[in-house]
PDB file of C-alpha atoms in Angstrom:
ATOM      1  CA  PHE Q 107      95.170 148.289  51.096  1.00  0.00           C
ATOM      2  CA  ARG Q 108      94.971 151.553  49.117  1.00  0.00           C
ATOM      3  CA  THR Q 109      91.920 153.799  48.752  1.00  0.00           C
ATOM      4  CA  LEU Q 110      91.133 154.585  45.114  1.00  0.00           C
ATOM      5  CA  VAL Q 111      87.939 156.613  45.678  1.00  0.00           C
ATOM      6  CA  ASN Q 112      87.535 158.677  48.848  1.00  0.00           C
ATOM      7  CA  GLN Q 113      85.038 160.938  50.578  1.00  0.00           C
ATOM      8  CA  GLY Q 114      85.369 164.421  49.112  1.00  0.00           C
ATOM      9  CA  ASP Q 115      86.544 163.163  45.694  1.00  0.00           C
ATOM     10  CA  GLU Q 116      84.918 164.772  42.692  1.00  0.00           C
ATOM     11  CA  PHE Q 117      82.350 162.665  40.845  1.00  0.00           C
ATOM     12  CA  ARG Q 118      80.168 163.216  37.807  1.00  0.00           C
ATOM     13  CA  TYR Q 119      76.548 162.900  38.938  1.00  0.00           C
ATOM     14  CA  LEU Q 120      73.006 162.934  37.621  1.00  0.00           C
ATOM     15  CA  VAL Q 121      69.694 163.264  39.452  1.00  0.00           C
ATOM     16  CA  PRO Q 122      67.563 161.428  36.889  1.00  0.00           C
ATOM     17  CA  THR Q 123      64.024 162.373  35.879  1.00  0.00           C
ATOM     18  CA  GLN Q 124      63.740 159.490  33.404  1.00  0.00           C
ATOM     19  CA  ALA Q 125      65.436 156.186  32.607  1.00  0.00           C
ATOM     20  CA  VAL Q 126      69.222 156.454  32.234  1.00  0.00           C
ATOM     21  CA  ASN Q 127      71.114 154.865  29.329  1.00  0.00           C
ATOM     22  CA  ASN Q 128      72.253 151.485  30.663  1.00  0.00           C
ATOM     23  CA  GLN Q 129      75.778 152.199  29.339  1.00  0.00           C
ATOM     24  CA  TRP Q 130      76.265 154.810  32.107  1.00  0.00           C
ATOM     25  CA  LYS Q 131      78.174 152.203  34.172  1.00  0.00           C
ATOM     26  CA  ASN Q 132      80.854 151.641  31.510  1.00  0.00           C
ATOM     27  CA  VAL Q 133      84.278 153.277  31.066  1.00  0.00           C
ATOM     28  CA  GLY Q 134      83.563 154.845  27.670  1.00  0.00           C
ATOM     29  CA  PHE Q 135      80.211 156.450  28.573  1.00  0.00           C
ATOM     30  CA  ASP Q 136      79.991 160.167  27.754  1.00  0.00           C
ATOM     31  CA  ASP Q 137      79.038 161.872  31.028  1.00  0.00           C
ATOM     32  CA  SER Q 138      79.884 165.388  29.829  1.00  0.00           C
ATOM     33  CA  ALA Q 139      76.261 166.495  30.331  1.00  0.00           C
ATOM     34  CA  TRP Q 140      76.373 165.367  33.979  1.00  0.00           C
ATOM     35  CA  THR Q 141      77.261 167.700  36.859  1.00  0.00           C
ATOM     36  CA  ASN Q 142      80.478 167.731  38.931  1.00  0.00           C
ATOM     37  CA  GLY Q 143      80.159 167.363  42.697  1.00  0.00           C
ATOM     38  CA  SER Q 144      82.187 166.282  45.710  1.00  0.00           C
ATOM     39  CA  SER Q 145      81.257 163.150  47.648  1.00  0.00           C
ATOM     40  CA  GLY Q 146      79.065 162.827  49.873  1.00  0.00           C
ATOM     41  CA  PHE Q 147      75.820 163.547  48.190  1.00  0.00           C
ATOM     42  CA  GLY Q 148      72.392 164.060  49.726  1.00  0.00           C
ATOM     43  CA  TYR Q 149      70.308 166.262  51.945  1.00  0.00           C
ATOM     44  CA  GLY Q 150      69.018 166.462  55.501  1.00  0.00           C
ATOM     45  CA  ASP Q 151      71.851 165.126  57.695  1.00  0.00           C
ATOM     46  CA  GLY Q 152      74.516 167.819  57.352  1.00  0.00           C
ATOM     47  CA  ASP Q 153      77.018 165.313  55.898  1.00  0.00           C
ATOM     48  CA  ASP Q 154      76.718 166.467  52.301  1.00  0.00           C
ATOM     49  CA  ASN Q 155      79.558 168.063  50.344  1.00  0.00           C
ATOM     50  CA  THR Q 156      77.113 168.190  47.412  1.00  0.00           C
ATOM     51  CA  ALA Q 157      73.585 169.068  48.498  1.00  0.00           C
ATOM     52  CA  LEU Q 158      70.845 167.482  46.411  1.00  0.00           C
ATOM     53  CA  PRO Q 159      67.310 168.880  46.237  1.00  0.00           C
ATOM     54  CA  SER Q 160      65.077 167.685  49.058  1.00  0.00           C
ATOM     55  CA  GLY Q 161      62.901 164.788  47.952  1.00  0.00           C
ATOM     56  CA  VAL Q 162      65.088 163.296  45.198  1.00  0.00           C
ATOM     57  CA  SER Q 163      64.441 159.612  44.547  1.00  0.00           C
ATOM     58  CA  SER Q 164      67.910 158.721  43.293  1.00  0.00           C
ATOM     59  CA  VAL Q 165      71.318 159.923  42.172  1.00  0.00           C
ATOM     60  CA  PHE Q 166      73.728 158.237  39.757  1.00  0.00           C
ATOM     61  CA  LEU Q 167      77.476 158.727  40.383  1.00  0.00           C
ATOM     62  CA  ARG Q 168      80.554 158.112  38.200  1.00  0.00           C
ATOM     63  CA  LYS Q 169      84.210 158.351  39.245  1.00  0.00           C
ATOM     64  CA  THR Q 170      87.113 157.320  37.029  1.00  0.00           C
ATOM     65  CA  PHE Q 171      90.344 156.070  38.563  1.00  0.00           C
ATOM     66  CA  THR Q 172      93.634 154.910  37.110  1.00  0.00           C
ATOM     67  CA  LEU Q 173      95.498 151.687  37.904  1.00  0.00           C
ATOM     68  CA  THR Q 174      99.128 151.001  37.076  1.00  0.00           C
ATOM     69  CA  ASP Q 175      99.092 147.261  37.910  1.00  0.00           C
ATOM     70  CA  ALA Q 176      95.570 145.834  38.004  1.00  0.00           C
ATOM     71  CA  ALA Q 177      96.965 142.271  38.171  1.00  0.00           C
ATOM     72  CA  ALA Q 178      98.444 143.050  41.607  1.00  0.00           C
ATOM     73  CA  ILE Q 179      94.969 143.603  43.114  1.00  0.00           C
ATOM     74  CA  GLU Q 180      93.557 140.566  44.895  1.00  0.00           C
ATOM     75  CA  ALA Q 181      90.319 142.090  46.261  1.00  0.00           C
ATOM     76  CA  LEU Q 182      88.243 145.265  46.294  1.00  0.00           C
ATOM     77  CA  ILE Q 183      86.601 146.844  49.317  1.00  0.00           C
ATOM     78  CA  VAL Q 184      83.528 149.054  49.031  1.00  0.00           C
ATOM     79  CA  ASP Q 185      82.794 151.098  52.144  1.00  0.00           C
ATOM     80  CA  MET Q 186      79.439 152.828  51.794  1.00  0.00           C
ATOM     81  CA  ASP Q 187      77.551 155.208  54.030  1.00  0.00           C
ATOM     82  CA  TYR Q 188      74.036 155.298  52.648  1.00  0.00           C
ATOM     83  CA  ASP Q 189      70.449 156.295  53.298  1.00  0.00           C
ATOM     84  CA  ASP Q 190      68.605 154.291  52.018  1.00  0.00           C
ATOM     85  CA  GLY Q 191      70.025 151.885  49.367  1.00  0.00           C
ATOM     86  CA  PHE Q 192      72.508 151.504  46.504  1.00  0.00           C
ATOM     87  CA  VAL Q 193      74.037 149.384  43.756  1.00  0.00           C
ATOM     88  CA  ALA Q 194      77.794 149.793  43.052  1.00  0.00           C
ATOM     89  CA  TYR Q 195      79.556 148.904  39.810  1.00  0.00           C
ATOM     90  CA  VAL Q 196      83.128 148.766  38.507  1.00  0.00           C
ATOM     91  CA  ASN Q 197      83.604 148.867  34.736  1.00  0.00           C
ATOM     92  CA  GLY Q 198      79.940 148.017  34.191  1.00  0.00           C
ATOM     93  CA  GLN Q 199      79.856 145.005  36.533  1.00  0.00           C
ATOM     94  CA  GLU Q 200      77.829 145.022  39.739  1.00  0.00           C
ATOM     95  CA  ILE Q 201      80.111 144.520  42.753  1.00  0.00           C
ATOM     96  CA  ALA Q 202      77.933 145.416  45.774  1.00  0.00           C
ATOM     97  CA  ARG Q 203      74.390 146.360  46.709  1.00  0.00           C
ATOM     98  CA  ALA Q 204      72.204 146.914  49.743  1.00  0.00           C
ATOM     99  CA  ASN Q 205      68.522 147.428  50.411  1.00  0.00           C
ATOM    100  CA  ILE Q 206      67.266 147.517  46.805  1.00  0.00           C
ATOM    101  CA  SER Q 207      66.056 144.826  44.424  1.00  0.00           C
ATOM    102  CA  GLY Q 208      66.026 144.463  40.665  1.00  0.00           C
ATOM    103  CA  LEU Q 209      68.792 143.569  38.220  1.00  0.00           C
ATOM    104  CA  SER Q 210      69.232 147.197  37.153  1.00  0.00           C
ATOM    105  CA  PRO Q 211      66.832 149.089  39.430  1.00  0.00           C
ATOM    106  CA  ALA Q 212      64.722 151.739  37.694  1.00  0.00           C
ATOM    107  CA  PHE Q 213      65.819 155.347  38.248  1.00  0.00           C
ATOM    108  CA  ASN Q 214      62.744 155.914  40.435  1.00  0.00           C
ATOM    109  CA  ALA Q 215      62.816 152.602  42.341  1.00  0.00           C
ATOM    110  CA  SER Q 216      62.404 152.827  46.085  1.00  0.00           C
ATOM    111  CA  THR Q 217      64.392 150.876  48.638  1.00  0.00           C
ATOM    112  CA  LEU Q 218      63.120 147.850  50.562  1.00  0.00           C
ATOM    113  CA  THR Q 219      63.211 149.567  53.968  1.00  0.00           C
ATOM    114  CA  ASP Q 220      64.647 152.616  55.692  1.00  0.00           C
ATOM    115  CA  HIS Q 221      68.408 152.519  56.276  1.00  0.00           C
ATOM    116  CA  GLU Q 222      70.036 155.331  58.230  1.00  0.00           C
ATOM    117  CA  ALA Q 223      73.478 156.664  57.324  1.00  0.00           C
ATOM    118  CA  GLN Q 224      76.027 156.211  60.132  1.00  0.00           C
ATOM    119  CA  MET Q 225      79.008 158.528  59.633  1.00  0.00           C
ATOM    120  CA  TYR Q 226      77.235 161.795  60.475  1.00  0.00           C
ATOM    121  CA  SER Q 227      76.491 160.452  63.957  1.00  0.00           C
ATOM    122  CA  GLY Q 228      79.980 159.025  64.574  1.00  0.00           C
ATOM    123  CA  GLY Q 229      79.362 155.573  63.083  1.00  0.00           C
ATOM    124  CA  LEU Q 230      81.185 153.679  60.360  1.00  0.00           C
ATOM    125  CA  PRO Q 231      80.170 152.977  56.765  1.00  0.00           C
ATOM    126  CA  ASP Q 232      79.053 149.453  55.837  1.00  0.00           C
ATOM    127  CA  ARG Q 233      81.844 147.335  54.320  1.00  0.00           C
ATOM    128  CA  PHE Q 234      81.550 144.986  51.344  1.00  0.00           C
ATOM    129  CA  THR Q 235      84.576 142.863  50.340  1.00  0.00           C
ATOM    130  CA  ILE Q 236      84.725 141.643  46.746  1.00  0.00           C
ATOM    131  CA  ASN Q 237      87.118 138.705  46.375  1.00  0.00           C
ATOM    132  CA  ASN Q 238      86.161 137.489  42.891  1.00  0.00           C
ATOM    133  CA  ILE Q 239      87.598 140.255  40.692  1.00  0.00           C
ATOM    134  CA  ASP Q 240      88.935 138.174  37.783  1.00  0.00           C
ATOM    135  CA  GLY Q 241      88.714 140.229  34.602  1.00  0.00           C
ATOM    136  CA  LEU Q 242      87.064 143.166  36.375  1.00  0.00           C
ATOM    137  CA  LEU Q 243      89.920 145.696  36.406  1.00  0.00           C
ATOM    138  CA  GLN Q 244      92.331 146.926  33.753  1.00  0.00           C
ATOM    139  CA  ASP Q 245      95.562 148.887  33.673  1.00  0.00           C
ATOM    140  CA  GLY Q 246      94.786 152.513  32.901  1.00  0.00           C
ATOM    141  CA  GLN Q 247      91.333 154.032  33.273  1.00  0.00           C
ATOM    142  CA  ASN Q 248      88.553 152.286  35.200  1.00  0.00           C
ATOM    143  CA  VAL Q 249      85.208 153.608  36.440  1.00  0.00           C
ATOM    144  CA  PHE Q 250      83.414 153.220  39.795  1.00  0.00           C
ATOM    145  CA  CYS Q 251      79.681 153.908  39.575  1.00  0.00           C
ATOM    146  CA  VAL Q 252      76.989 154.070  42.231  1.00  0.00           C
ATOM    147  CA  GLN Q 253      73.245 154.138  41.793  1.00  0.00           C
ATOM    148  CA  ALA Q 254      71.833 155.435  45.131  1.00  0.00           C
ATOM    149  CA  HIS Q 255      68.150 155.379  46.051  1.00  0.00           C
ATOM    150  CA  ASN Q 256      65.915 156.950  48.657  1.00  0.00           C
ATOM    151  CA  ILE Q 257      62.978 155.113  50.238  1.00  0.00           C
ATOM    152  CA  SER Q 258      60.594 157.815  48.972  1.00  0.00           C
ATOM    153  CA  ASN Q 259      60.555 161.369  47.682  1.00  0.00           C
ATOM    154  CA  GLY Q 260      58.947 162.356  50.997  1.00  0.00           C
ATOM    155  CA  SER Q 261      61.957 161.212  53.019  1.00  0.00           C
ATOM    156  CA  SER Q 262      63.536 163.711  55.415  1.00  0.00           C
ATOM    157  CA  ASP Q 263      67.089 162.742  54.387  1.00  0.00           C
ATOM    158  CA  PHE Q 264      69.230 161.035  51.756  1.00  0.00           C
ATOM    159  CA  THR Q 265      72.945 160.156  51.872  1.00  0.00           C
ATOM    160  CA  ILE Q 266      75.506 158.440  49.696  1.00  0.00           C
ATOM    161  CA  ILE Q 267      79.214 158.521  50.606  1.00  0.00           C
ATOM    162  CA  PRO Q 268      81.110 155.849  48.645  1.00  0.00           C
ATOM    163  CA  PHE Q 269      84.681 154.630  49.108  1.00  0.00           C
ATOM    164  CA  LEU Q 270      86.526 152.135  46.911  1.00  0.00           C
ATOM    165  CA  SER Q 271      89.760 150.503  48.055  1.00  0.00           C
ATOM    166  CA  ALA Q 272      92.008 147.819  46.604  1.00  0.00           C
ATOM    167  CA  VAL Q 273      93.884 145.059  48.414  1.00  0.00           C
ATOM    168  CA  TYR Q 274      97.258 144.606  46.716  1.00  0.00           C
ATOM    169  CA  ASN Q 275      99.550 141.575  46.847  1.00  0.00           C
ATOM    170  CA  VAL Q 276     102.598 143.853  46.297  1.00  0.00           C
ATOM    171  CA  PRO Q 277     103.306 147.443  47.394  1.00  0.00           C
ATOM    172  CA  SER Q 278     101.536 150.035  45.232  1.00  0.00           C
ATOM    173  CA  ASN Q 279     101.414 153.795  44.824  1.00  0.00           C
ATOM    174  CA  ASP Q 280      97.929 153.754  43.284  1.00  0.00           C
ATOM    175  CA  GLY Q 281      95.359 155.711  45.247  1.00  0.00           C
ATOM    176  CA  ILE Q 282      96.063 156.965  48.771  1.00  0.00           C
ATOM    177  CA  SER Q 283      96.569 155.507  52.214  1.00  0.00           C
ATOM    178  CA  PRO Q 284      93.116 154.742  53.663  1.00  0.00           C
ATOM    179  CA  PRO Q 285      91.504 157.533  55.678  1.00  0.00           C
ATOM    180  CA  ALA Q 286      91.160 156.934  59.431  1.00  0.00           C
ATOM    181  CA  ILE Q 287      87.469 156.013  59.143  1.00  0.00           C
ATOM    182  CA  LEU Q 288      88.412 152.985  57.009  1.00  0.00           C
ATOM    183  CA  ALA Q 289      91.448 151.825  58.970  1.00  0.00           C
TER     184      ALA Q 289
END
């Protein structure tokens, strides 16, 4: 498999203070008013390339990636280190979620329970394999989006470190070889 989105990659991000236009998950969305930052995002655990203000409830992330042969991809893999919950999307379609309910959770929704990030203490991110990808990807530009949520604005920490990888049925030069933590 090949990693398309990696820790340390630059994302466009928004710490919302009100509802976000539901089109934010789509390829053509104008995110020019959003901020640039390197993954991971958060505060409190020392694993943050982009430090967010203490007490944020959520952060919305967007990362475009280019595919040369989308038809050669047979599955996607989302590896996610998170504290406390998230919903992940590709090209506007939900592909993975953990520890949060609601079809499109509100910007200020809290998670169901606490969930501690793992990588900062030597652990591995949680893995989600998406096998049904018919019609999801396209040649050219695609977008990977993550809506990450904290259990409360009084929480001592918050982390989101997303990875997106593709399983190809032929050799590909898209993306990079997976980092050691995903191997």
